[in-house]
N, CA and C atoms as an extended XYZ file, in Angstrom:
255
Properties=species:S:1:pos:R:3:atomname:S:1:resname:S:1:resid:I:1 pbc="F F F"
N        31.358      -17.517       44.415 N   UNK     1
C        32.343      -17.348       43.344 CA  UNK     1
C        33.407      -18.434       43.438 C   UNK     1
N        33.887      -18.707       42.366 N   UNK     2
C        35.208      -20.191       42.270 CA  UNK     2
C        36.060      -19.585       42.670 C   UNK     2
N        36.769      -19.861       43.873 N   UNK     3
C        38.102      -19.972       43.974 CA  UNK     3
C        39.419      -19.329       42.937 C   UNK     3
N        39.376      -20.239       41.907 N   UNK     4
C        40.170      -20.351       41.169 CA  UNK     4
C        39.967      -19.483       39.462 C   UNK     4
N        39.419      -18.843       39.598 N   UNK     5
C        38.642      -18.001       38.312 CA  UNK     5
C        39.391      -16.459       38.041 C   UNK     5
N        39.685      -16.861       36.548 N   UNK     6
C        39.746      -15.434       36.409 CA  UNK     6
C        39.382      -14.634       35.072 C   UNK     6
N        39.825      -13.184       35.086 N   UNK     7
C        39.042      -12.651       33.987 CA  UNK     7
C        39.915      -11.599       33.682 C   UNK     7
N        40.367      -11.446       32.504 N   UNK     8
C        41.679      -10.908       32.063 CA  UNK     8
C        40.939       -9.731       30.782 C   UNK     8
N        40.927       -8.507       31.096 N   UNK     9
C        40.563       -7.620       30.714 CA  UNK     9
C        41.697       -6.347       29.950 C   UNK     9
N        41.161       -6.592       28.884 N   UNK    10
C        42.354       -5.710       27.233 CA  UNK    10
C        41.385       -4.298       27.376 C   UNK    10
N        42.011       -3.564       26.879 N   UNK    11
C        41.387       -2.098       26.200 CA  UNK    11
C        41.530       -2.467       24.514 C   UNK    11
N        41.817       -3.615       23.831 N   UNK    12
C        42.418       -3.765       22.536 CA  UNK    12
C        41.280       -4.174       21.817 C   UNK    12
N        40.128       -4.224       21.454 N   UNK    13
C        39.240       -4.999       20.883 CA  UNK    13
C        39.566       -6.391       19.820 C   UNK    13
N        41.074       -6.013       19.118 N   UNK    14
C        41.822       -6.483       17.793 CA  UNK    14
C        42.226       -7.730       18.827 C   UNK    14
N        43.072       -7.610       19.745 N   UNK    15
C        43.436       -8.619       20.789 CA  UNK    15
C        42.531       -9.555       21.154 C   UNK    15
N        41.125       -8.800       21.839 N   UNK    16
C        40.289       -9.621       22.645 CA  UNK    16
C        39.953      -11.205       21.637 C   UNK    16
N        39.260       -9.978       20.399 N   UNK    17
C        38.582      -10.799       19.216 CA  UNK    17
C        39.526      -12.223       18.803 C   UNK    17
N        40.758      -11.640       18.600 N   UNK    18
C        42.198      -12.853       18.465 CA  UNK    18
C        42.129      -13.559       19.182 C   UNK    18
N        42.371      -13.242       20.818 N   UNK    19
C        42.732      -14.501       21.836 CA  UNK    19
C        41.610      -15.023       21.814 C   UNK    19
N        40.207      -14.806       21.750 N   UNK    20
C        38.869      -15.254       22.094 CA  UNK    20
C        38.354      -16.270       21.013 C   UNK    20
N        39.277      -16.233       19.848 N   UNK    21
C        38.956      -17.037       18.693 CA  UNK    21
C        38.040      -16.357       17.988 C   UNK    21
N        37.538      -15.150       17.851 N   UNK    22
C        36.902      -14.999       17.023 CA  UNK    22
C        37.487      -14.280       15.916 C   UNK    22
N        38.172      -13.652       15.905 N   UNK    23
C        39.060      -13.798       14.511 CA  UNK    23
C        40.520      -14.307       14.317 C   UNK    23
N        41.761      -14.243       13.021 N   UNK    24
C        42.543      -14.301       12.838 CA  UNK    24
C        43.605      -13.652       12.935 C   UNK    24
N        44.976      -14.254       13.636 N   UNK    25
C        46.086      -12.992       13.531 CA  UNK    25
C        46.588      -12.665       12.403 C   UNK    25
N        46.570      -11.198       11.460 N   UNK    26
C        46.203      -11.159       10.556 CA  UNK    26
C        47.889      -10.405       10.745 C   UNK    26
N        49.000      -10.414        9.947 N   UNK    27
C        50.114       -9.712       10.887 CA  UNK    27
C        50.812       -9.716       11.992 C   UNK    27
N        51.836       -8.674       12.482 N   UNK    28
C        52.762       -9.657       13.374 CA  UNK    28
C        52.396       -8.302       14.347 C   UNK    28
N        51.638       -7.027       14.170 N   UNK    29
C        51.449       -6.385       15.611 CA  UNK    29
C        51.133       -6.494       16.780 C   UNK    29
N        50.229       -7.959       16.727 N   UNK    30
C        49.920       -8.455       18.016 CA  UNK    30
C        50.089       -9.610       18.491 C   UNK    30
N        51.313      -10.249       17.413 N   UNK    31
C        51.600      -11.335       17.928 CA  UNK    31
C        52.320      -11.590       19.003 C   UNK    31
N        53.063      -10.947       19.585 N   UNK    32
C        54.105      -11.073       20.918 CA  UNK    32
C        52.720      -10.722       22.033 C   UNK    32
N        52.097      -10.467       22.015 N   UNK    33
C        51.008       -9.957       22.924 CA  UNK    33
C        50.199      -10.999       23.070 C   UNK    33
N        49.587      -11.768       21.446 N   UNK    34
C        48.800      -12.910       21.742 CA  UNK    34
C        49.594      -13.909       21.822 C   UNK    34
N        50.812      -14.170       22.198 N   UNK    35
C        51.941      -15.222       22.551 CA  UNK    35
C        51.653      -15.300       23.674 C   UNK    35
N        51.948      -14.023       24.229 N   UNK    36
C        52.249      -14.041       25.770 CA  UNK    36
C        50.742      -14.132       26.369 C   UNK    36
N        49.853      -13.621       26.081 N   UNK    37
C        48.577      -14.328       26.806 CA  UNK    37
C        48.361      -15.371       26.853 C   UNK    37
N        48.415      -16.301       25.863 N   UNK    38
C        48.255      -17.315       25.367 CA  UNK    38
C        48.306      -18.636       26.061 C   UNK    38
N        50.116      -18.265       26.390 N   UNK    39
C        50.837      -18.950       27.491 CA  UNK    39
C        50.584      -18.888       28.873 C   UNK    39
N        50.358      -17.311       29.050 N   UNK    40
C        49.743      -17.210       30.647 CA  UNK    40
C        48.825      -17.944       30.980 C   UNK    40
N        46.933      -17.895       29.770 N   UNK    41
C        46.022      -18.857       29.837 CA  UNK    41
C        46.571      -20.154       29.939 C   UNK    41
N        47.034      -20.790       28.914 N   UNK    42
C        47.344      -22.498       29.101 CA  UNK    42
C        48.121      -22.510       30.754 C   UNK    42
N        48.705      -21.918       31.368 N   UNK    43
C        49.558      -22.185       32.283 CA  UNK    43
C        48.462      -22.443       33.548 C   UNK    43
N        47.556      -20.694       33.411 N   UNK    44
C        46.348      -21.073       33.846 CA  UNK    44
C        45.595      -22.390       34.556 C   UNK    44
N        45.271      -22.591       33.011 N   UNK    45
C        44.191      -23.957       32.746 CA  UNK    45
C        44.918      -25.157       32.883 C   UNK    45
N        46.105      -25.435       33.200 N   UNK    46
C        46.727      -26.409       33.265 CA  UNK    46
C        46.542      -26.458       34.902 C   UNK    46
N        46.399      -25.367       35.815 N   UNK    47
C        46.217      -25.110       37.153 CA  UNK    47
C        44.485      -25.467       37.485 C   UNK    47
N        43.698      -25.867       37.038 N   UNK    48
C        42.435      -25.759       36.748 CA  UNK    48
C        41.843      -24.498       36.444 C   UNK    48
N        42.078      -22.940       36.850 N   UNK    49
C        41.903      -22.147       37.129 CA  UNK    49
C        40.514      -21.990       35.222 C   UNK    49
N        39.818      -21.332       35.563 N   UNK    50
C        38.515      -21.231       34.237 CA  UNK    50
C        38.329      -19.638       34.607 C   UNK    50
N        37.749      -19.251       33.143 N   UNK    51
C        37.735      -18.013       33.000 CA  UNK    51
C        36.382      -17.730       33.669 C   UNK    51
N        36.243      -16.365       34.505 N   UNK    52
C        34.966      -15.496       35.151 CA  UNK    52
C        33.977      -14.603       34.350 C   UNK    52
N        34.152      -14.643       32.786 N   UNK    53
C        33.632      -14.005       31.879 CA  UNK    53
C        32.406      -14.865       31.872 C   UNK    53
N        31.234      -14.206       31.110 N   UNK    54
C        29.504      -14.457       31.507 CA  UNK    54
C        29.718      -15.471       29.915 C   UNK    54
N        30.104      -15.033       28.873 N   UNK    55
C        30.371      -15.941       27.929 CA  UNK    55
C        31.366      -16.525       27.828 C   UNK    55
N        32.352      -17.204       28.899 N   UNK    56
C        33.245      -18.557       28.737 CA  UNK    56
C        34.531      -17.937       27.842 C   UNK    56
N        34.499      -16.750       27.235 N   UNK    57
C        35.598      -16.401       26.917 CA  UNK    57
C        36.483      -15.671       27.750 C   UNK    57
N        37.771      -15.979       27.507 N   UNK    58
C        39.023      -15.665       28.517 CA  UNK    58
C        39.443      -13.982       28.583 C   UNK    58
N        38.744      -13.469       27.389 N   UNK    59
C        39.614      -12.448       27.179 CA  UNK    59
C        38.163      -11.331       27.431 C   UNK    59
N        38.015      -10.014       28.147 N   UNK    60
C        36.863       -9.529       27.916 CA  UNK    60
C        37.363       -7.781       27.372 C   UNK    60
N        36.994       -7.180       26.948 N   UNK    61
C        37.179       -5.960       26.125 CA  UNK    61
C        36.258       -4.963       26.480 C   UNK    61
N        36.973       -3.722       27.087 N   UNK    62
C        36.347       -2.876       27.453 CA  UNK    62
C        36.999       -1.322       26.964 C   UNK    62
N        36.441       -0.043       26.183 N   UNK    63
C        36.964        0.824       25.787 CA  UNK    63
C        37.729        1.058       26.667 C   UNK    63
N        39.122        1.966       26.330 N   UNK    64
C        40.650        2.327       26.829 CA  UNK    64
C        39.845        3.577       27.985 C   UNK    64
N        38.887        4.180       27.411 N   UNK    65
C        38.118        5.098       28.519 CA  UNK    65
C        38.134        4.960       29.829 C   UNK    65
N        38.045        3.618       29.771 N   UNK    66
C        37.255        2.703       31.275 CA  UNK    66
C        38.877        2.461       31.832 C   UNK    66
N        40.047        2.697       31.257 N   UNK    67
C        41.313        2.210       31.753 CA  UNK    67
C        41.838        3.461       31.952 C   UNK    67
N        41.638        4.700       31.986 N   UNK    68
C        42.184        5.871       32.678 CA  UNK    68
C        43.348        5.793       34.146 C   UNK    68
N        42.441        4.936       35.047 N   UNK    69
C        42.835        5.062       36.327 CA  UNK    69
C        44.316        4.097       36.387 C   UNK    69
N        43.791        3.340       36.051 N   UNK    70
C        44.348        1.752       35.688 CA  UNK    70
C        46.128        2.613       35.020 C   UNK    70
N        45.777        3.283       33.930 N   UNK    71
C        46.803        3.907       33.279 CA  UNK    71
C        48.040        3.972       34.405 C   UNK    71
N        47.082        5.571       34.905 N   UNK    72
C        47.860        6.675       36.073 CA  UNK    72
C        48.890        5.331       36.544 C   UNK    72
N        47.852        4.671       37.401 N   UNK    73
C        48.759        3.702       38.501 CA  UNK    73
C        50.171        3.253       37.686 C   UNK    73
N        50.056        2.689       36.602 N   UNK    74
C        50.788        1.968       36.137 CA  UNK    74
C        51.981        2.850       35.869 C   UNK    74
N        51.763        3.843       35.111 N   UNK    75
C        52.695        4.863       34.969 CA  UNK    75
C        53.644        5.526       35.852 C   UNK    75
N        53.044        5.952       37.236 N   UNK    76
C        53.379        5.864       38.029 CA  UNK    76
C        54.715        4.722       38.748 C   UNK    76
N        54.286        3.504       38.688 N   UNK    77
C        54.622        2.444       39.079 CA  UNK    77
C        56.404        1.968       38.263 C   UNK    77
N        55.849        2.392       37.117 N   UNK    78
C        57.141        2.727       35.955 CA  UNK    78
C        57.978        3.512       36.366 C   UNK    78
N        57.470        4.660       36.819 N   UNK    79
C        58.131        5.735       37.064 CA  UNK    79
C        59.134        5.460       38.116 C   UNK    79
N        59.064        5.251       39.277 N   UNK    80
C        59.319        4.557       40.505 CA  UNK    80
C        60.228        3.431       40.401 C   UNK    80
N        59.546        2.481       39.454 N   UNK    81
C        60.148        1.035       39.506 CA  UNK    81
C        59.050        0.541       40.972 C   UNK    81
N        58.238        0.552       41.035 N   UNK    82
C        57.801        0.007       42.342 CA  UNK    82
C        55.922       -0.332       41.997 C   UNK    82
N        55.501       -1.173       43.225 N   UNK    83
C        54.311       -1.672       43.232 CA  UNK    83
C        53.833        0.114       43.209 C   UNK    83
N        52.325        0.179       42.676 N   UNK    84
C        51.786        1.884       42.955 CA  UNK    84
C        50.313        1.157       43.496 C   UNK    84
N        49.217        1.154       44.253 N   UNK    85
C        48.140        0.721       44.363 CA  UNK    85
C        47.857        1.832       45.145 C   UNK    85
C-alpha cells in the first residue's frame, strides 16, 4: 500500500457525485461542504498524497447505515469536547 494515500468516505451520495465530478453544484446546500473538501484535497495533492479509491476518485459513498458506529463516536466526542476512539 502507498504511503501517502487516502480515501475520504461521505454518507452523502449528492456530495460524493459533486466532489467526484460527476455532477453539478446545483444550489448553495452543499457548497460550504464541497469548499471545504475541496481545499483539504488540493492541499492533499499538493503533498503528493493520491486517492486509495479502486476508481481514482477522491470521494467514495457509502449508505449513512454503514456510519452508525462512526456516528455514536462522534457524538460522543461532541459531547465531551474530547478525542472518543
Amino acid at each position: 500500500a502507498d504511503k501517502w494515500c487516502y480515501k475520504m468516505i461521505v454518507d452523502n451520495l449528492a456530495l460524493a457525485d459533486i466532489i467526484n465530478g460527476h455532477n453539478k453544484l446545483n444550489g448553495e446546500e452543499l457548497r460550504n461542504s464541497c469548499e471545504n473538501i475541496a481545499k483539504k484535497l488540493h492541499i492533499w495533492q499538493q503533498h503528493s498524497w493520491r486517492t486509495g479509491t479502486k476508481n481514482g476518485d477522491p470521494i467514495e459513498w457509502r449508505p449513512r447505515k454503514l456510519n452508525e458506529e462512526a456516528d455514536k463516536c462522534c457524538n460522543i466526542a461532541m459531547n465531551i469536547k474530547e478525542n472518543h476512539t
